[in-house]
XYZ file of C-alpha atoms in Angstrom:
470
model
C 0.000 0.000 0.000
C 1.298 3.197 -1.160
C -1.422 5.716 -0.862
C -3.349 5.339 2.349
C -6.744 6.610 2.918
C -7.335 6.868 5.981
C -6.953 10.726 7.679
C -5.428 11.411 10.741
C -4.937 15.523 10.366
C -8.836 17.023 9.779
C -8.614 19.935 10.545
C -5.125 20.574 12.334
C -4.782 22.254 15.263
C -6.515 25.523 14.455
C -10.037 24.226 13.060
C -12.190 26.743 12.099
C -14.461 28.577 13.842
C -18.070 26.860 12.547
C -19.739 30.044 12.726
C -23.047 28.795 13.967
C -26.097 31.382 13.257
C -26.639 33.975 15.825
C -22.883 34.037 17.170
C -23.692 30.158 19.000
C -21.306 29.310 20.769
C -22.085 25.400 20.298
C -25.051 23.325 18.065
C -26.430 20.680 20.551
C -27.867 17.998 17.985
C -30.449 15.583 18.801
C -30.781 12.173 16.687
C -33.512 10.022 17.269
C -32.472 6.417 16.101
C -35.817 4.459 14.787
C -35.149 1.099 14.570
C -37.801 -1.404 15.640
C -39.548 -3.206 13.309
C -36.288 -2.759 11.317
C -34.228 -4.949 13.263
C -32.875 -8.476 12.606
C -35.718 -11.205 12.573
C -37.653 -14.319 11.523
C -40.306 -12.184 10.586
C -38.363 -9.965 8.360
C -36.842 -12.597 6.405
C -33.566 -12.846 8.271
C -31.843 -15.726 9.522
C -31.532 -15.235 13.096
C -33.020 -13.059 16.134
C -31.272 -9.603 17.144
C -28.591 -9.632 19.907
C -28.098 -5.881 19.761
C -28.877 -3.238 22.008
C -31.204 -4.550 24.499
C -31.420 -5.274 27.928
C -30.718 -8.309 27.645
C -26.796 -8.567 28.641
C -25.010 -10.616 26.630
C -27.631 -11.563 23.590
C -27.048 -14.283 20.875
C -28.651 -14.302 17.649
C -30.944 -17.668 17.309
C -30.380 -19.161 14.359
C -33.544 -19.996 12.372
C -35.739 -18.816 15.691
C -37.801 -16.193 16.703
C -36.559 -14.333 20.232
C -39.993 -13.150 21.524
C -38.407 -11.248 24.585
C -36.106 -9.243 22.155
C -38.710 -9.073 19.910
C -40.711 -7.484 22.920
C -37.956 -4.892 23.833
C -37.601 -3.615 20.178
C -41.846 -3.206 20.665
C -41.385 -1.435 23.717
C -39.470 1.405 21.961
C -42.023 2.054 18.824
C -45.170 1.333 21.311
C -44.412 3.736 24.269
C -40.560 4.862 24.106
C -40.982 6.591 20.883
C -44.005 8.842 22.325
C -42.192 9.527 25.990
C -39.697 11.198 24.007
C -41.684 13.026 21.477
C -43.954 14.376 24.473
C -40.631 15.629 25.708
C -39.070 16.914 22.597
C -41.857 18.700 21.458
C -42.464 19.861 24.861
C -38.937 21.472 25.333
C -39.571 22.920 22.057
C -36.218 20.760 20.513
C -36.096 19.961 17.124
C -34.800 16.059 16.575
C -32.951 14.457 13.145
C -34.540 11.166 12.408
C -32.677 8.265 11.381
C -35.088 5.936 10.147
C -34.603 2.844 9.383
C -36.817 2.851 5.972
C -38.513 -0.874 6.600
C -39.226 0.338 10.108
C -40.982 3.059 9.279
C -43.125 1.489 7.121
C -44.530 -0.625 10.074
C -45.202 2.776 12.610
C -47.390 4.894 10.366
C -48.236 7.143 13.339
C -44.736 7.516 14.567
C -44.397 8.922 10.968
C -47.146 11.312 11.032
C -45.949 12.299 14.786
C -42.606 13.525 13.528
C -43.438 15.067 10.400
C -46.021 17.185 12.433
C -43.414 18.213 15.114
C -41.335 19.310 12.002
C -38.287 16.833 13.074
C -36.206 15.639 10.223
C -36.220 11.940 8.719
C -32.652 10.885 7.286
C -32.398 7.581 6.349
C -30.672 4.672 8.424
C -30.734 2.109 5.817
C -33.538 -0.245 4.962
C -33.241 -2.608 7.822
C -31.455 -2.628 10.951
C -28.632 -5.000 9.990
C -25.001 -5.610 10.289
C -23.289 -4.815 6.387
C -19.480 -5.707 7.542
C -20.092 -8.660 5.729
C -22.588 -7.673 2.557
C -21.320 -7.858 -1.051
C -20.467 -4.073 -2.424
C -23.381 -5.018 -5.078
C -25.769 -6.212 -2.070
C -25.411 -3.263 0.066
C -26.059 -0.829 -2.349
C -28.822 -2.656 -4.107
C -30.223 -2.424 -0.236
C -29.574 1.282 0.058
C -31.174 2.312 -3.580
C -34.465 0.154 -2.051
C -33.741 1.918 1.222
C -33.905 5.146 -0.569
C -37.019 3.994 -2.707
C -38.922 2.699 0.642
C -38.442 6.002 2.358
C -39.598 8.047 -0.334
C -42.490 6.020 -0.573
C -43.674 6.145 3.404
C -42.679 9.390 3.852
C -43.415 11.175 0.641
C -39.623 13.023 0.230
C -36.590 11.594 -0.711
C -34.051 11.266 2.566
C -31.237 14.242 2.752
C -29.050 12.220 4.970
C -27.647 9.215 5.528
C -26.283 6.729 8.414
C -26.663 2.965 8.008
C -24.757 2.418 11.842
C -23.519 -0.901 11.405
C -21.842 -0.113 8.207
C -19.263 -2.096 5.992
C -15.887 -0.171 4.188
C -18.038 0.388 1.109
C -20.840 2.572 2.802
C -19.454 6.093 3.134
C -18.328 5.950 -0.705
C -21.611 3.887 -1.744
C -24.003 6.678 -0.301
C -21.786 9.413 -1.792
C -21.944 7.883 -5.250
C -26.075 8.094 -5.080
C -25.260 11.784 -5.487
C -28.909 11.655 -3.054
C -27.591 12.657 0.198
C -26.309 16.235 1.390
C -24.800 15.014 3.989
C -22.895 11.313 5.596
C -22.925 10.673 8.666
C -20.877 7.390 9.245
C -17.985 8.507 10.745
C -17.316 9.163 14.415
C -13.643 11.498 13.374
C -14.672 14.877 14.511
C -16.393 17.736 16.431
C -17.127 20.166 12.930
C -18.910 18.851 9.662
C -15.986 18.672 6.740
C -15.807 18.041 3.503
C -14.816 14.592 1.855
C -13.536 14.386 -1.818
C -15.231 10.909 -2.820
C -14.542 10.108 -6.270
C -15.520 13.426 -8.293
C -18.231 14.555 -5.393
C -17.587 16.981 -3.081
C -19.014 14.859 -0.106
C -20.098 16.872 3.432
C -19.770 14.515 6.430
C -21.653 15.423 9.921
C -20.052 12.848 12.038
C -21.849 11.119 14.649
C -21.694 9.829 18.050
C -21.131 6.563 20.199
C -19.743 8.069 23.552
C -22.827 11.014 23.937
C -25.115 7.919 23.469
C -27.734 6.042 25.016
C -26.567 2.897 23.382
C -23.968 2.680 26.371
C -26.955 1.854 28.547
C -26.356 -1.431 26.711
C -22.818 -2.140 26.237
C -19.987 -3.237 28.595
C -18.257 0.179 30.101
C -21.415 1.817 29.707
C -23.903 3.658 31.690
C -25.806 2.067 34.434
C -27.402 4.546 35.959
C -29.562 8.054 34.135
C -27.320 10.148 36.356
C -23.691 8.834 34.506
C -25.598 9.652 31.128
C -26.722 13.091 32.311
C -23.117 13.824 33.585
C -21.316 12.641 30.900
C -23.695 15.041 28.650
C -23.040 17.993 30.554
C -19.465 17.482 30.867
C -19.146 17.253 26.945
C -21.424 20.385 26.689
C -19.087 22.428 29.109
C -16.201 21.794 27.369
C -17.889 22.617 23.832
C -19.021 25.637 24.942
C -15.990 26.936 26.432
C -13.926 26.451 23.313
C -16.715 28.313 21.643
C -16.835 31.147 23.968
C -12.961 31.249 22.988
C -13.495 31.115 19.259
C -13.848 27.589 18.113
C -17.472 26.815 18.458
C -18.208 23.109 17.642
C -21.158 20.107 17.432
C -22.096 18.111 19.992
C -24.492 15.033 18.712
C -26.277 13.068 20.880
C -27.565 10.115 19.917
C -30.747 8.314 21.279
C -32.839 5.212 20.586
C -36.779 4.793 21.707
C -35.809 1.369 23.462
C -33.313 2.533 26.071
C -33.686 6.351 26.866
C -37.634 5.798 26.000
C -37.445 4.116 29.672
C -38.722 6.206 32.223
C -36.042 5.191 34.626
C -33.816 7.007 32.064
C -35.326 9.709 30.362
C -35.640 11.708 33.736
C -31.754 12.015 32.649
C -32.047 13.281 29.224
C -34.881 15.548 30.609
C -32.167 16.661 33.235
C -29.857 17.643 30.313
C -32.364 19.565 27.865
C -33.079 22.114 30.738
C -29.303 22.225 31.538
C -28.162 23.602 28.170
C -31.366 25.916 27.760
C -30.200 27.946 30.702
C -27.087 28.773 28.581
C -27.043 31.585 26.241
C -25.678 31.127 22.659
C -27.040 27.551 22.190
C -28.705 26.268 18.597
C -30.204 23.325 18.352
C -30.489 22.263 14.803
C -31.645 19.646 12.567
C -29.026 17.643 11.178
C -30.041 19.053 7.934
C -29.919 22.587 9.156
C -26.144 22.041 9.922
C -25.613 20.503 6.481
C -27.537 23.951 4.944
C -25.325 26.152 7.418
C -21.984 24.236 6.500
C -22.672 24.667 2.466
C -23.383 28.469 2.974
C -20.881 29.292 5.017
C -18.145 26.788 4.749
C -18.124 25.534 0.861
C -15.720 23.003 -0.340
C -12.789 24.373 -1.685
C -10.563 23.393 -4.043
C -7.077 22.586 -3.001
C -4.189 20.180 -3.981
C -3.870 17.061 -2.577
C -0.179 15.795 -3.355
C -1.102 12.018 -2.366
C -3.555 11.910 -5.140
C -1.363 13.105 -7.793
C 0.456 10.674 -10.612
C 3.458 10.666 -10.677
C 4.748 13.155 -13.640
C 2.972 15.800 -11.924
C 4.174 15.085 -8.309
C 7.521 15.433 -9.504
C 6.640 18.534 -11.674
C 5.087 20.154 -8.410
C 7.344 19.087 -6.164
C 11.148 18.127 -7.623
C 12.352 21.244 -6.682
C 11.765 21.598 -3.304
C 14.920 20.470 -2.539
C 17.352 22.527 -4.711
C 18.208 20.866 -8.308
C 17.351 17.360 -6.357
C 14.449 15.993 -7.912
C 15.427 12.505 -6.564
C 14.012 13.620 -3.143
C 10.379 14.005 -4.215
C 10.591 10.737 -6.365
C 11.578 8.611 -3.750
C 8.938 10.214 -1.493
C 6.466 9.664 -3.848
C 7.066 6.148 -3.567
C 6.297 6.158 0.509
C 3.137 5.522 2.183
C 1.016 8.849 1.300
C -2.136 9.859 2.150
C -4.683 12.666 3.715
C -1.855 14.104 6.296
C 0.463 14.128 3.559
C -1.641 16.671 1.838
C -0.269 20.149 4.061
C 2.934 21.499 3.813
C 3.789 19.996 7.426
C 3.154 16.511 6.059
C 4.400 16.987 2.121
C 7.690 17.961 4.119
C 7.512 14.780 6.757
C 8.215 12.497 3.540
C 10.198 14.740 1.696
C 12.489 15.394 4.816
C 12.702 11.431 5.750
C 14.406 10.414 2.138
C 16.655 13.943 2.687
C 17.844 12.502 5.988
C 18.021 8.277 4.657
C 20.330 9.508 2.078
C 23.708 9.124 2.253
C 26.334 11.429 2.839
C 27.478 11.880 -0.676
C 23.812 12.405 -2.159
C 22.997 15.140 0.962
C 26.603 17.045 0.407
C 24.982 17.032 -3.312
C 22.019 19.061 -1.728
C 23.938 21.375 -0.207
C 26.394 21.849 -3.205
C 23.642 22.518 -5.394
C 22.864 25.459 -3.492
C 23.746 28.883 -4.606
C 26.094 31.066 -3.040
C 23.995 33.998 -1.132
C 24.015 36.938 -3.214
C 26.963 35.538 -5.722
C 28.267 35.345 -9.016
C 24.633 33.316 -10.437
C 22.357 35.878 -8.457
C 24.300 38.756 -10.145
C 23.501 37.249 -13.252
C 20.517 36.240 -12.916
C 20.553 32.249 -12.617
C 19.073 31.442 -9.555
C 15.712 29.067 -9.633
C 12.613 30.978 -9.147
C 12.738 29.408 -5.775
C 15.991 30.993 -5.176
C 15.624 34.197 -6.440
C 12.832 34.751 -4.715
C 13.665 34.188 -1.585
C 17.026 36.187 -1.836
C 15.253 39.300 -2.814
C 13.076 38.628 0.351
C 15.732 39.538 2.645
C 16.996 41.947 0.184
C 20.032 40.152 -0.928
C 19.081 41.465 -4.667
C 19.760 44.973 -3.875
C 23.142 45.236 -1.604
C 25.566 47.865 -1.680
C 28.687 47.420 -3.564
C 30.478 47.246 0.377
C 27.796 44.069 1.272
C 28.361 42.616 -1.538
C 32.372 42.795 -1.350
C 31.099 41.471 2.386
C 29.584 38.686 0.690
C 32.070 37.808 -1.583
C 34.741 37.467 0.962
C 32.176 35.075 2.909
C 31.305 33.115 0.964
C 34.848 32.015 -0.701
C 36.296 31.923 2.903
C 33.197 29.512 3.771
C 33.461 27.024 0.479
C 37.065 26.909 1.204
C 36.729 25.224 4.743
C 33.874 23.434 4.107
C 33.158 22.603 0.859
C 30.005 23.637 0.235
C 27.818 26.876 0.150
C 26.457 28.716 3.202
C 22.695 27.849 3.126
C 20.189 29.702 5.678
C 16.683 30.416 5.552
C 16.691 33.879 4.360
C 13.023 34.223 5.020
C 13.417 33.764 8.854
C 16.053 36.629 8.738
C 16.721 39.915 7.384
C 20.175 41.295 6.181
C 21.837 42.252 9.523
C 20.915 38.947 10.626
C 22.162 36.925 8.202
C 25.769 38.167 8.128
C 26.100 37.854 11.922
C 24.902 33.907 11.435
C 27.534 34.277 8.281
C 30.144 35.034 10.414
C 29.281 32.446 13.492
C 28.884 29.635 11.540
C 31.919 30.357 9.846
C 33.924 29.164 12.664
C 32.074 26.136 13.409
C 33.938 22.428 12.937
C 32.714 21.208 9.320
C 31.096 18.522 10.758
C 28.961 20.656 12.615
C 28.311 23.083 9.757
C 27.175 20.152 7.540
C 24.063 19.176 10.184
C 23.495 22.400 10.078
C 23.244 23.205 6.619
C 20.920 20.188 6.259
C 18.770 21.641 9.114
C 18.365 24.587 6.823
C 17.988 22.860 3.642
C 15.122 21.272 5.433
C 13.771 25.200 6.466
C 13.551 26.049 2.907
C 11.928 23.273 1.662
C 9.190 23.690 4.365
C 9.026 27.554 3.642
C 8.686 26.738 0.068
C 5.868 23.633 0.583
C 3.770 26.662 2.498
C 3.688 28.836 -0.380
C 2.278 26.434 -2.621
C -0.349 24.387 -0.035
């Protein structure tokens, strides 16, 4: 593997400030997870019972049987969880996303009506409740075109968003390649909404949650007790806020299900949180959809380069001379593991820097040789690279007087002559005055010395360069 998907940098660390409407300093995000009547069973033409999320601990599927007391618990959730939590939605005046799973909607017709009259928003959460780790790429998306289809159907628009949950590799890019869904929501990577470049589609992704989440009722290391889920909420809303308050406002999802916060031993909890936050100024509570709308207005993709996706001819055109006249640098990089956190300066440089520093001694002294002298013969007439040239005249080295240039002169052959190779700096970190003291120091040092040196600050310029162009 050579180019490696996966992204470990998002959005650095300076992300930007979302921007919410009003000034907010945070968006507090409901999701409302329908699932029952969706989930795995006999009845639905599956080949075992659910085992997941319920109370009962531990669960196994039953192969070729129905599980009447899971079957029960799922009920529990569309019969009287489902309306607890609407009553206390619509109550608190909190708008709610949706995720619907499509077959399970089409078995609660009044759920249906109930949330498109309280204005919440229906995404789509697949068309059954299912685990797709081990689906063909054909049979997963033939399931989410039907899912698609189904949804329409009960609910009389087309879904805007998209989470299947217990998704396979394929999903993300699958739902992206419908071209149906303004936003994705199967990731877990981040606090802000960002932009994904699947295949030619400029892809938004709202990621989601699975610590700010009642399913932890119902795993190992979860919450046992409404007052662990309430805490755990407010924490995560404190901290939020207070990097919004400082200029980084941010999303905090939270993400429900009718079966296990629909309990009234539990929802006392989420009630607990809901009048929490409102006694905070600054607070928006969105649809997911509203976030998506807010995101494209305000924050639109934008085109940039993206070195690890480049071929080959035009990494090298882009990038060979980085490191002065040594185009061998960005070819071998090219050949390294790439990906996402590749794509910045900082990273572009990581890989360029580690085949500078794996050469040997004899290719880096040819890095350093195929410098220029600082404000010699080749600047005089006019031979520098771009690269070069530019950054002389930066610190004024293309407009010395004839006494700092006889200064120069003398430097530089004095410096050659002891150690065998050009003084390099990184004009751009210094001015004039500056650059003739560190002329004049580094002068003296032992050669050896001088040479780590002068690769430290053939490593400077290639980084100052990589920031001009990304």
């Amino acid at each position: 593997m050579t180019r490696y998907p996966r992204d470990f940098s998002g959005y650095g660390a300076n992300p930007p400030d979302a921007a919410w409407p009003g000034g907010a300093r945070i968006a507090v995000q409901f999701v409302l997870n329908f699932e029952e009547g969706g989930e795995n069973c006999l009845l639905h033409g599956d080949a075992a019972s659910e085992a997941f999320l319920s109370e009962i601990v531990g669960a196994q599927p039953w192969p070729g049987q129905r599980h009447w007391n899971m079957e029960s618990i799922y009920d529990y959730g569309a019969r009287a969880g489902f309306w607890r939590l609407h009553r206390l939605f619509t109550g608190a005046g909190v708008p709610v996303t949706v995720y619907g799973v499509a077959s399970a909607l089409a078995r609660a017709p009044e759920q249906v009506r109930a949330m498109q009259s309280a204005g919440w928003e229906i995404a789509s959460h697949g068309l059954k409740w299912i685990d797709y780790k081990d689906h063909t790429e054909a049979d997963e998306a033939a399931d989410m075109m039907e899912a698609i289809r189904l949804h329409g159907e009960v609910t009389g628009e087309s879904p805007r968003g998209w989470y299947t949950g217990r998704c396979s590799v394929n999903t993300v890019a699958l739902a992206a390649k419908t071209g149906q869904f303004e936003y994705i929501s199967d990731t877990y990577d981040d606090d802000l909404p960002y932009w994904s470049k699947i295949g030619r589609r400029n892809q938004l992704i709202i990621p989601y949650t699975l610590d700010c989440n009642d399913m932890r009722f119902a795993t190992p290391q979860g919450f046992n007790a409404g007052d662990q889920f309430y805490t755990y909420l407010r924490d995560t809303f404190d901290a939020l806020y207070a990097e919004g308050a400082a200029g980084a406002a941010k999303m905090m999802s939270v993400g429900l299900h009718c079966r296990l916060i629909g309990r009234p031993g539990r929802v006392q909890a989420l009630k607990r949180f809901i009048d929490y936050f409102q006694g905070f100024e600054g607070v928006w509570c969105p649809r997911r959809i509203e976030i998506a709308e807010h995101w494209r207005k305000v924050h639109p993709p934008r085109k940039r380069l993206r070195p690890s996706a480049l071929k080959k001819a035009d990494f090298l055109e882009k990038f060979g001379g980085i490191f002065e006249h040594s185009e061998w640098i960005a070819e071998r990089a090219f050949d390294l593991e790439l990906g996402p956190a590749h794509d910045t300066a900082i990273g572009l440089h990581a890989a360029l820097a580690r085949m500078f520093r794996s050469a040997t001694v004899d290719e880096r002294m040819g890095v350093l040789r195929a410098h220029p002298d600082l404000a010699g013969k080749l600047a005089a007439a006019k031979r520098l690279t771009a690269e070069s040239t530019k950054e002389q005249a930066s610190a004024g080295l293309d407009a010395l007087t004839d006494k700092e240039r006889a200064s120069f002169e003398k430097l530089n052959k004095a410096y050659v002559k002891k150690h065998g190779f050009p003084f390099i700096i990184a004009v751009k970190d210094h001015d004039k005055t500056s650059i003739l003291r560190a002329f004049q120091r580094r002068l003296d040092h032992e050669t050896d010395t001088e040479f780590d040196e002068a690769c430290r600050q053939v490593e400077r310029i290639a980084e100052i360069r990589l920031e001009a162009l990304l």
